[in-house]
mmCIF file of C-alpha atoms and ligand atoms in Angstrom:
data_model
loop_
_atom_site.group_PDB
_atom_site.id
_atom_site.type_symbol
_atom_site.label_atom_id
_atom_site.label_comp_id
_atom_site.label_asym_id
_atom_site.label_seq_id
_atom_site.Cartn_x
_atom_site.Cartn_y
_atom_site.Cartn_z
ATOM 1 C CA MET Q 1 9.434 -19.554 12.214
ATOM 2 C CA GLY Q 2 6.043 -19.099 11.731
ATOM 3 C CA ILE Q 3 4.446 -15.622 11.550
ATOM 4 C CA PHE Q 4 2.681 -15.877 14.853
ATOM 5 C CA ASP Q 5 6.126 -17.315 16.420
ATOM 6 C CA LYS Q 6 6.935 -13.570 14.675
ATOM 7 C CA ILE Q 7 4.426 -11.827 16.097
ATOM 8 C CA LYS Q 8 5.264 -12.997 19.594
ATOM 9 C CA LYS Q 9 8.300 -11.930 19.062
ATOM 10 C CA ILE Q 10 7.708 -8.027 18.310
ATOM 11 C CA ILE Q 11 5.513 -8.589 21.273
ATOM 12 C CA SER Q 12 7.748 -9.618 23.855
ATOM 13 C CA SER Q 13 10.510 -7.617 22.206
ATOM 14 C CA ASN Q 14 11.145 -4.192 22.421
ATOM 15 C CA LYS Q 15 10.389 -3.446 19.413
ATOM 16 C CA LYS Q 16 7.250 -2.636 20.040
ATOM 17 C CA SER Q 17 8.297 0.577 21.361
ATOM 18 C CA ASP Q 18 9.931 0.682 17.540
ATOM 19 C CA LYS Q 19 8.339 3.951 15.972
ATOM 20 C CA GLU Q 20 7.685 1.987 12.574
ATOM 21 C CA VAL Q 21 5.544 -0.506 14.929
ATOM 22 C CA GLU Q 22 3.781 2.388 16.501
ATOM 23 C CA ILE Q 23 2.643 3.565 13.395
ATOM 24 C CA TYR Q 24 1.436 0.392 12.322
ATOM 25 C CA ASP Q 25 0.210 0.165 15.271
ATOM 26 C CA LYS Q 26 -2.035 3.359 15.571
ATOM 27 C CA GLY Q 27 -2.895 3.658 11.568
ATOM 28 C CA LEU Q 28 -4.269 -0.408 11.943
ATOM 29 C CA SER Q 29 -6.617 0.247 15.112
ATOM 30 C CA LYS Q 30 -9.957 0.779 13.600
ATOM 31 C CA THR Q 31 -9.474 -2.339 11.624
ATOM 32 C CA ARG Q 32 -8.272 -4.064 14.725
ATOM 33 C CA ASN Q 33 -11.438 -2.452 16.495
ATOM 34 C CA ASP Q 34 -13.790 -3.657 14.040
ATOM 35 C CA PHE Q 35 -12.516 -6.807 12.803
ATOM 36 C CA VAL Q 36 -10.464 -8.506 15.433
ATOM 37 C CA SER Q 37 -12.917 -7.574 18.112
ATOM 38 C CA LYS Q 38 -15.709 -9.271 15.296
ATOM 39 C CA LEU Q 39 -13.444 -12.355 15.787
ATOM 40 C CA GLY Q 40 -13.137 -12.151 19.732
ATOM 41 C CA LEU Q 41 -16.569 -12.395 19.910
ATOM 42 C CA LEU Q 42 -16.609 -15.168 17.527
ATOM 43 C CA ASN Q 43 -14.529 -16.973 19.457
ATOM 44 C CA GLN Q 44 -16.890 -16.577 23.135
ATOM 45 C CA LYS Q 45 -19.665 -17.605 21.529
ATOM 46 C CA TYR Q 46 -18.520 -20.477 19.974
ATOM 47 C CA LYS Q 47 -16.447 -23.101 21.733
ATOM 48 C CA SER Q 48 -15.886 -25.530 18.782
ATOM 49 C CA ALA Q 49 -16.004 -24.714 15.086
ATOM 50 C CA THR Q 50 -18.886 -25.924 13.945
ATOM 51 C CA GLU Q 51 -20.241 -24.887 10.561
ATOM 52 C CA GLU Q 52 -22.156 -21.984 12.051
ATOM 53 C CA TYR Q 53 -18.887 -20.725 13.285
ATOM 54 C CA PHE Q 54 -17.515 -20.877 9.620
ATOM 55 C CA SER Q 55 -19.807 -19.310 7.904
ATOM 56 C CA GLU Q 56 -19.971 -16.360 11.002
ATOM 57 C CA LEU Q 57 -16.395 -16.462 10.159
ATOM 58 C CA GLU Q 58 -16.215 -15.990 6.550
ATOM 59 C CA GLU Q 59 -18.569 -13.036 6.531
ATOM 60 C CA ILE Q 60 -16.379 -11.272 9.219
ATOM 61 C CA LEU Q 61 -13.518 -11.964 6.538
ATOM 62 C CA VAL Q 62 -15.548 -10.600 3.525
ATOM 63 C CA MET Q 63 -16.892 -7.353 5.416
ATOM 64 C CA ALA Q 64 -12.902 -6.426 6.165
ATOM 65 C CA ASP Q 65 -12.923 -6.402 2.267
ATOM 66 C CA ILE Q 66 -10.401 -9.339 2.094
ATOM 67 C CA GLY Q 67 -11.567 -10.421 -1.415
ATOM 68 C CA VAL Q 68 -14.173 -13.284 -1.805
ATOM 69 C CA GLY Q 69 -12.181 -15.364 -3.914
ATOM 70 C CA THR Q 70 -9.186 -15.001 -1.455
ATOM 71 C CA VAL Q 71 -11.628 -15.392 1.434
ATOM 72 C CA MET Q 72 -13.200 -19.287 -0.056
ATOM 73 C CA SER Q 73 -9.911 -20.342 -0.168
ATOM 74 C CA PHE Q 74 -8.951 -19.373 2.890
ATOM 75 C CA MET Q 75 -11.845 -21.039 4.391
ATOM 76 C CA ASP Q 76 -10.920 -24.433 2.663
ATOM 77 C CA ARG Q 77 -7.732 -24.424 3.489
ATOM 78 C CA ILE Q 78 -8.357 -22.974 7.271
ATOM 79 C CA LYS Q 79 -11.218 -26.333 7.369
ATOM 80 C CA ASP Q 80 -8.895 -28.581 6.339
ATOM 81 C CA ARG Q 81 -6.142 -27.626 8.605
ATOM 82 C CA VAL Q 82 -8.735 -27.962 11.402
ATOM 83 C CA LYS Q 83 -9.417 -31.539 10.145
ATOM 84 C CA LYS Q 84 -5.631 -32.546 10.022
ATOM 85 C CA GLU Q 85 -4.723 -31.022 13.356
ATOM 86 C CA LYS Q 86 -7.357 -32.284 15.035
ATOM 87 C CA THR Q 87 -7.943 -28.827 16.492
ATOM 88 C CA ASN Q 88 -11.888 -27.937 17.280
ATOM 89 C CA ASP Q 89 -10.717 -25.510 19.971
ATOM 90 C CA THR Q 90 -11.671 -21.746 18.088
ATOM 91 C CA LYS Q 91 -8.994 -20.400 20.569
ATOM 92 C CA LEU Q 92 -6.493 -22.564 18.832
ATOM 93 C CA LEU Q 93 -8.060 -21.277 15.400
ATOM 94 C CA THR Q 94 -7.227 -17.828 15.662
ATOM 95 C CA GLU Q 95 -3.149 -19.276 15.402
ATOM 96 C CA LEU Q 96 -4.424 -20.959 12.599
ATOM 97 C CA ILE Q 97 -6.462 -18.273 11.209
ATOM 98 C CA ILE Q 98 -3.225 -15.663 11.470
ATOM 99 C CA ASP Q 99 -0.556 -18.338 9.625
ATOM 100 C CA GLU Q 100 -3.318 -18.341 6.911
ATOM 101 C CA LEU Q 101 -3.871 -15.199 6.234
ATOM 102 C CA PHE Q 102 -0.062 -14.658 6.193
ATOM 103 C CA ILE Q 103 0.047 -17.224 4.114
ATOM 104 C CA ILE Q 104 -2.141 -15.495 1.771
ATOM 105 C CA TYR Q 105 -0.028 -13.080 0.703
ATOM 106 C CA VAL Q 106 3.414 -14.690 0.670
ATOM 107 C CA ASN Q 107 2.019 -17.250 -1.468
ATOM 108 C CA GLU Q 108 3.475 -17.568 -4.954
ATOM 109 C CA GLY Q 109 4.521 -14.220 -3.900
ATOM 110 C CA VAL Q 110 6.817 -11.323 -5.391
ATOM 111 C CA LEU Q 111 6.832 -10.064 -1.998
ATOM 112 C CA THR Q 112 9.401 -7.043 -1.958
ATOM 113 C CA ASN Q 113 8.580 -3.760 -1.194
ATOM 114 C CA LYS Q 114 11.725 -2.572 -2.275
ATOM 115 C CA ILE Q 115 11.832 0.392 -4.285
ATOM 116 C CA LYS Q 116 14.025 -0.256 -7.378
ATOM 117 C CA ILE Q 117 16.710 2.462 -7.515
ATOM 118 C CA ASN Q 118 19.237 3.328 -9.762
ATOM 119 C CA GLU Q 119 23.035 3.358 -9.042
ATOM 120 C CA LYS Q 120 24.037 5.506 -12.724
ATOM 121 C CA GLY Q 121 22.226 8.522 -11.775
ATOM 122 C CA PRO Q 122 18.834 10.130 -10.666
ATOM 123 C CA THR Q 123 16.215 7.578 -9.874
ATOM 124 C CA VAL Q 124 12.753 7.831 -11.264
ATOM 125 C CA LEU Q 125 9.601 7.154 -9.560
ATOM 126 C CA LEU Q 126 6.149 8.015 -11.318
ATOM 127 C CA PHE Q 127 3.357 8.315 -9.418
ATOM 128 C CA ILE Q 128 -0.453 7.411 -11.020
ATOM 129 C CA GLY Q 129 -4.021 6.967 -9.608
ATOM 130 C CA VAL Q 130 -6.957 9.412 -9.691
ATOM 131 C CA ASN Q 131 -7.646 12.456 -8.488
ATOM 132 C CA GLY Q 132 -7.954 12.670 -4.494
ATOM 133 C CA VAL Q 133 -6.092 9.307 -3.697
ATOM 134 C CA GLY Q 134 -3.345 10.526 -2.155
ATOM 135 C CA LYS Q 135 -0.711 11.067 -4.551
ATOM 136 C CA THR Q 136 0.948 14.606 -4.067
ATOM 137 C CA THR Q 137 0.521 13.985 -0.308
ATOM 138 C CA THR Q 138 1.996 10.428 -0.499
ATOM 139 C CA ILE Q 139 4.988 12.062 -2.668
ATOM 140 C CA ALA Q 140 5.338 14.595 -0.104
ATOM 141 C CA LYS Q 141 5.797 11.714 2.267
ATOM 142 C CA VAL Q 142 8.260 9.909 0.071
ATOM 143 C CA ALA Q 143 10.319 13.184 -0.586
ATOM 144 C CA HIS Q 144 10.428 13.134 3.122
ATOM 145 C CA LYS Q 145 11.986 9.536 3.985
ATOM 146 C CA PHE Q 146 14.840 10.228 1.057
ATOM 147 C CA ILE Q 147 15.799 13.638 2.382
ATOM 148 C CA ASP Q 148 15.642 11.821 6.054
ATOM 149 C CA GLU Q 149 18.176 9.724 4.049
ATOM 150 C CA GLY Q 150 20.246 12.240 2.765
ATOM 151 C CA LYS Q 151 19.024 12.113 -0.640
ATOM 152 C CA LYS Q 152 18.506 14.806 -2.983
ATOM 153 C CA VAL Q 153 15.402 15.162 -4.163
ATOM 154 C CA LEU Q 154 13.521 16.868 -6.946
ATOM 155 C CA LEU Q 155 9.295 16.889 -7.941
ATOM 156 C CA ILE Q 156 7.634 17.539 -11.006
ATOM 157 C CA ALA Q 157 4.447 18.711 -10.721
ATOM 158 C CA GLY Q 158 3.294 16.825 -13.534
ATOM 159 C CA ASP Q 159 -0.591 17.428 -12.576
ATOM 160 C CA THR Q 160 -0.966 20.282 -14.606
ATOM 161 C CA PHE Q 161 -4.360 19.792 -14.485
ATOM 162 C CA ARG Q 162 -5.693 21.949 -11.535
ATOM 163 C CA ALA Q 163 -3.990 25.495 -10.790
ATOM 164 C CA GLY Q 164 -4.646 23.794 -6.967
ATOM 165 C CA ALA Q 165 -2.752 20.712 -7.812
ATOM 166 C CA ILE Q 166 0.774 22.214 -8.653
ATOM 167 C CA GLU Q 167 -0.234 25.064 -5.669
ATOM 168 C CA GLN Q 168 -0.059 21.785 -3.280
ATOM 169 C CA LEU Q 169 2.807 19.973 -4.783
ATOM 170 C CA LYS Q 170 4.614 23.367 -4.019
ATOM 171 C CA GLU Q 171 3.738 23.584 -0.401
ATOM 172 C CA TRP Q 172 4.580 20.246 0.411
ATOM 173 C CA GLY Q 173 8.225 21.264 -1.343
ATOM 174 C CA LYS Q 174 8.395 24.110 0.684
ATOM 175 C CA ARG Q 175 7.699 22.161 4.016
ATOM 176 C CA VAL Q 176 9.591 18.671 3.211
ATOM 177 C CA GLY Q 177 13.051 20.782 1.928
ATOM 178 C CA SER Q 178 12.816 19.736 -2.109
ATOM 179 C CA GLU Q 179 12.822 21.782 -5.121
ATOM 180 C CA VAL Q 180 9.860 22.045 -7.009
ATOM 181 C CA ILE Q 181 9.861 21.829 -10.964
ATOM 182 C CA SER Q 182 6.406 23.683 -12.332
ATOM 183 C CA LYS Q 183 4.433 25.396 -15.629
ATOM 184 C CA GLU Q 184 1.173 27.009 -15.085
ATOM 185 C CA THR Q 185 -2.051 25.109 -14.987
ATOM 186 C CA ASN Q 186 -2.844 23.190 -18.486
ATOM 187 C CA ALA Q 187 0.447 22.818 -19.645
ATOM 188 C CA ASP Q 188 1.310 19.613 -21.336
ATOM 189 C CA PRO Q 189 2.507 17.446 -18.698
ATOM 190 C CA SER Q 190 5.124 15.533 -20.569
ATOM 191 C CA SER Q 191 6.940 19.362 -21.102
ATOM 192 C CA VAL Q 192 7.429 19.929 -17.254
ATOM 193 C CA ILE Q 193 8.751 16.271 -17.016
ATOM 194 C CA PHE Q 194 10.865 17.221 -19.783
ATOM 195 C CA ASP Q 195 12.266 19.892 -17.936
ATOM 196 C CA GLY Q 196 12.444 18.252 -14.458
ATOM 197 C CA ILE Q 197 14.800 15.297 -15.849
ATOM 198 C CA THR Q 198 16.502 17.586 -17.452
ATOM 199 C CA LYS Q 199 17.530 19.448 -14.640
ATOM 200 C CA GLY Q 200 17.434 16.151 -12.413
ATOM 201 C CA ILE Q 201 20.146 15.123 -14.711
ATOM 202 C CA ASN Q 202 22.849 18.099 -15.163
ATOM 203 C CA ASP Q 203 22.320 18.687 -11.548
ATOM 204 C CA LYS Q 204 22.676 15.585 -9.945
ATOM 205 C CA TYR Q 205 19.661 14.846 -8.435
ATOM 206 C CA ASP Q 206 19.631 10.936 -6.436
ATOM 207 C CA VAL Q 207 15.537 10.690 -6.544
ATOM 208 C CA ILE Q 208 12.951 12.200 -8.984
ATOM 209 C CA LEU Q 209 8.931 11.782 -7.769
ATOM 210 C CA ILE Q 210 6.771 13.056 -10.695
ATOM 211 C CA ASP Q 211 2.911 13.909 -10.061
ATOM 212 C CA THR Q 212 0.622 13.569 -12.771
ATOM 213 C CA ALA Q 213 -3.470 13.974 -13.218
ATOM 214 C CA GLY Q 214 -5.507 11.035 -13.079
ATOM 215 C CA ARG Q 215 -8.492 11.186 -15.200
ATOM 216 C CA LEU Q 216 -9.594 6.994 -15.308
ATOM 217 C CA GLN Q 217 -12.832 8.463 -16.944
ATOM 218 C CA ASN Q 218 -10.889 9.299 -20.157
ATOM 219 C CA LYS Q 219 -8.827 5.750 -20.394
ATOM 220 C CA ILE Q 220 -7.775 5.964 -23.880
ATOM 221 C CA ASN Q 221 -6.624 9.588 -23.275
ATOM 222 C CA LEU Q 222 -4.822 8.686 -19.834
ATOM 223 C CA MET Q 223 -2.996 5.853 -21.803
ATOM 224 C CA LYS Q 224 -2.065 8.237 -24.052
ATOM 225 C CA GLU Q 225 -0.711 10.622 -21.751
ATOM 226 C CA LEU Q 226 0.944 7.949 -19.911
ATOM 227 C CA GLU Q 227 2.610 6.215 -22.629
ATOM 228 C CA LYS Q 228 3.981 9.528 -23.680
ATOM 229 C CA ILE Q 229 5.316 10.567 -20.580
ATOM 230 C CA ASN Q 230 6.793 6.894 -20.363
ATOM 231 C CA LYS Q 231 8.370 7.604 -24.095
ATOM 232 C CA VAL Q 232 9.816 11.088 -22.384
ATOM 233 C CA ILE Q 233 10.979 10.072 -19.507
ATOM 234 C CA GLY Q 234 13.084 7.251 -21.687
ATOM 235 C CA LYS Q 235 14.544 9.299 -23.595
ATOM 236 C CA LEU Q 236 16.692 10.798 -21.128
ATOM 237 C CA ILE Q 237 17.149 8.038 -18.514
ATOM 238 C CA PRO Q 238 17.293 4.717 -20.163
ATOM 239 C CA ASP Q 239 15.425 2.466 -17.680
ATOM 240 C CA ALA Q 240 12.948 5.065 -16.131
ATOM 241 C CA PRO Q 241 10.463 4.882 -14.660
ATOM 242 C CA HIS Q 242 12.329 2.778 -11.841
ATOM 243 C CA GLU Q 243 9.227 2.541 -10.552
ATOM 244 C CA THR Q 244 5.372 3.642 -11.674
ATOM 245 C CA LEU Q 245 3.688 3.611 -8.571
ATOM 246 C CA LEU Q 246 -0.200 3.332 -8.411
ATOM 247 C CA VAL Q 247 -1.579 5.318 -5.391
ATOM 248 C CA ILE Q 248 -5.005 3.834 -4.138
ATOM 249 C CA ASP Q 249 -7.072 4.977 -1.308
ATOM 250 C CA ALA Q 250 -7.819 1.709 1.214
ATOM 251 C CA THR Q 251 -11.348 3.768 2.366
ATOM 252 C CA THR Q 252 -13.150 3.233 -1.197
ATOM 253 C CA GLY Q 253 -12.837 -0.588 -0.820
ATOM 254 C CA GLN Q 254 -13.908 -2.550 -4.147
ATOM 255 C CA ASN Q 255 -13.233 0.734 -5.488
ATOM 256 C CA GLY Q 256 -10.111 0.852 -4.961
ATOM 257 C CA ILE Q 257 -9.290 -2.477 -6.856
ATOM 258 C CA SER Q 258 -11.621 -1.567 -9.746
ATOM 259 C CA GLN Q 259 -9.506 0.886 -10.460
ATOM 260 C CA ALA Q 260 -6.079 -1.210 -9.849
ATOM 261 C CA LYS Q 261 -7.083 -3.688 -12.541
ATOM 262 C CA ALA Q 262 -8.204 -0.696 -14.973
ATOM 263 C CA PHE Q 263 -4.374 1.243 -14.361
ATOM 264 C CA LYS Q 264 -2.512 -2.118 -15.007
ATOM 265 C CA GLU Q 265 -4.358 -2.632 -17.611
ATOM 266 C CA ILE Q 266 -3.208 0.886 -19.617
ATOM 267 C CA THR Q 267 0.615 0.885 -17.806
ATOM 268 C CA ASN Q 268 3.369 -1.177 -16.235
ATOM 269 C CA VAL Q 269 2.424 -0.718 -12.700
ATOM 270 C CA THR Q 270 5.677 -1.714 -10.709
ATOM 271 C CA GLY Q 271 3.971 -1.256 -7.391
ATOM 272 C CA ILE Q 272 0.830 0.125 -5.222
ATOM 273 C CA VAL Q 273 1.175 3.101 -2.440
ATOM 274 C CA LEU Q 274 -2.294 2.355 -0.080
ATOM 275 C CA THR Q 275 -2.882 5.218 1.347
ATOM 276 C CA LYS Q 276 -6.007 6.015 4.322
ATOM 277 C CA LEU Q 277 -5.979 2.548 5.843
ATOM 278 C CA ASP Q 278 -5.818 4.713 8.705
ATOM 279 C CA GLY Q 279 -9.153 5.802 8.119
ATOM 280 C CA THR Q 280 -10.614 2.461 7.306
ATOM 281 C CA ALA Q 281 -12.113 -0.295 9.433
ATOM 282 C CA LYS Q 282 -11.700 -2.640 6.278
ATOM 283 C CA GLY Q 283 -8.112 -2.651 5.704
ATOM 284 C CA GLY Q 284 -7.868 -6.754 4.833
ATOM 285 C CA ILE Q 285 -7.666 -4.675 1.421
ATOM 286 C CA VAL Q 286 -4.516 -5.405 1.233
ATOM 287 C CA LEU Q 287 -4.791 -9.308 1.269
ATOM 288 C CA ALA Q 288 -7.628 -8.254 -1.642
ATOM 289 C CA ILE Q 289 -4.924 -6.220 -3.949
ATOM 290 C CA LYS Q 290 -2.806 -9.239 -3.721
ATOM 291 C CA GLU Q 291 -5.304 -11.525 -5.298
ATOM 292 C CA SER Q 292 -7.059 -9.166 -7.853
ATOM 293 C CA VAL Q 293 -3.521 -7.512 -9.131
ATOM 294 C CA ASP Q 294 -0.663 -9.171 -7.168
ATOM 295 C CA ILE Q 295 0.964 -6.377 -7.907
ATOM 296 C CA PRO Q 296 3.399 -5.670 -4.416
ATOM 297 C CA VAL Q 297 2.014 -3.156 -1.930
ATOM 298 C CA LYS Q 298 5.418 -0.923 -1.538
ATOM 299 C CA TYR Q 299 3.637 2.197 0.866
ATOM 300 C CA VAL Q 300 0.908 2.379 3.325
ATOM 301 C CA GLY Q 301 -0.318 5.626 4.383
ATOM 302 C CA LEU Q 302 -1.792 5.711 8.117
ATOM 303 C CA GLY Q 303 -1.784 8.939 8.934
ATOM 304 C CA GLU Q 304 -1.473 12.387 7.123
ATOM 305 C CA LYS Q 305 1.531 13.239 8.345
ATOM 306 C CA MET Q 306 5.116 13.695 7.087
ATOM 307 C CA ASN Q 307 6.232 10.606 8.836
ATOM 308 C CA ASP Q 308 2.865 8.944 8.314
ATOM 309 C CA LEU Q 309 3.713 6.499 5.312
ATOM 310 C CA MET Q 310 5.443 3.104 5.966
ATOM 311 C CA PRO Q 311 7.452 0.482 3.457
ATOM 312 C CA PHE Q 312 4.799 -2.412 3.535
ATOM 313 C CA ASP Q 313 5.627 -5.028 5.772
ATOM 314 C CA ILE Q 314 3.328 -7.771 6.178
ATOM 315 C CA GLU Q 315 4.623 -9.224 9.796
ATOM 316 C CA LYS Q 316 3.759 -5.693 10.997
ATOM 317 C CA TYR Q 317 0.742 -5.365 9.082
ATOM 318 C CA ILE Q 318 -0.530 -8.774 10.719
ATOM 319 C CA TYR Q 319 0.532 -7.427 14.012
ATOM 320 C CA GLY Q 320 -1.281 -4.136 14.156
ATOM 321 C CA LEU Q 321 -4.294 -6.495 13.433
ATOM 322 C CA PHE Q 322 -3.798 -9.193 16.410
ATOM 323 C CA LYS Q 323 -2.108 -7.849 18.765
ATOM 324 C CA ASP Q 324 -4.609 -7.637 21.407
ATOM 325 C CA MET Q 325 -5.563 -11.700 20.420
ATOM 326 C CA ILE Q 326 -2.180 -12.678 21.071
ATOM 327 C CA GLY Q 327 0.424 -13.175 23.430
HETATM 328 N N1 LIG U 401 -5.965 9.646 6.536
HETATM 329 C C1 LIG U 401 -4.988 9.865 5.939
HETATM 330 N N2 LIG U 401 -5.545 10.906 4.776
HETATM 331 C C2 LIG U 401 -4.479 10.990 3.811
HETATM 332 C C3 LIG U 401 -3.602 9.893 3.367
HETATM 333 N N3 LIG U 401 -2.981 10.196 2.316
HETATM 334 C C4 LIG U 401 -3.410 11.274 1.771
HETATM 335 N N4 LIG U 401 -4.625 12.270 3.150
HETATM 336 C C5 LIG U 401 -5.618 12.923 2.811
HETATM 337 O O1 LIG U 401 -6.228 12.298 1.377
HETATM 338 C C6 LIG U 401 -6.352 14.229 0.649
HETATM 339 C C7 LIG U 401 -6.138 13.812 -0.631
HETATM 340 O O2 LIG U 401 -4.897 13.596 -0.970
HETATM 341 P P1 LIG U 401 -3.847 14.344 -2.338
HETATM 342 O O3 LIG U 401 -2.765 14.028 -1.980
HETATM 343 O O4 LIG U 401 -4.570 15.714 -2.795
HETATM 344 O O5 LIG U 401 -4.370 13.775 -3.190
HETATM 345 P P2 LIG U 401 -4.716 13.183 -4.844
HETATM 346 O O6 LIG U 401 -5.266 13.933 -5.399
HETATM 347 O O7 LIG U 401 -3.937 12.091 -5.008
HETATM 348 O O8 LIG U 401 -3.119 14.205 -5.400
HETATM 349 C C8 LIG U 401 -5.761 15.300 1.612
HETATM 350 O O9 LIG U 401 -6.728 15.694 2.826
HETATM 351 C C9 LIG U 401 -4.682 14.145 2.404
HETATM 352 O O10 LIG U 401 -4.168 14.527 3.810
HETATM 353 C C10 LIG U 401 -2.916 8.568 4.713
HETATM 354 O O11 LIG U 401 -2.429 7.890 4.513
HETATM 355 N N5 LIG U 401 -4.220 8.731 5.932
HETATM 356 MG MG1 LIG U 402 -2.399 15.844 -6.568
#
């Protein structure tokens, strides 16, 4: 079944009222209102797919932060399909556009949004990313998810750089109901992490989530710090961290993409958390990440509340973008 039919199925089934679909729906409304309404206007303006139509379409996609390289190959494929399928009707083109956007993401892709789970002991997830992108909030949301599943979750305040960061994690710990291990401001992050993981093992925690500071302006130091952190974790639990999740703020557009490239150079990033998708009209950044770093997006942040974090799901994402154009 093609993506178009799958979305139609979501629309026609009662899945519409599914909680997850609802959060996607709400969180993507800014992007949908901007990007999709532009597409709608384009289809009204042009009855058939002329050169002008294509160049306006290209501009709309670039404006949604999809990434120039992706847009260019996308345009080639769309034009090809228009020729092959001998359709020139812009209404039918919508279906092709949605289909091709989906293909961009799944193409040659490691599509998994699954978090690697350690069956033999605590699962350790390390969160990295620059200041303000939403690391601490995301950790709280992920903790909430695991606690909901009945797991015992420990948080480690590895961002010892700012006093506020430690307090913020403790506050979230109270709210979601998980223990927080911390030390004083400016303590060595590796030593807090050592203590935390040791407790996690001894007290048989299921999941350990580690907060860090991300001072990317000093790349060498950050690289060394992350190396040290990884060493400490790996000594206590071989194979850990099971995931290193890079948090990126979707509202920062190309800046976020640059961060992804920089972090990929200095450490082994296994997944991306894209936050604040609800705060941007440029939700196409999901596809730009695919193009520029090819690291799977594992979670998306669609709001500030505890429940506003979703495992990334390309079908729900495309549904959230295009539901007004289909059906
Ligand atoms: N709208 C929205 N705000 C978010 C999201 N994730 C985080 N934030 C906000 O971003 C700000 C910075 O988050 P924080 O977790 O402190 O970032 P950190 O410095 O990386 O730890 C806070 O005000 C959060 O409420 C999201 O998905 N949507
Ligand atoms: Mg923080």
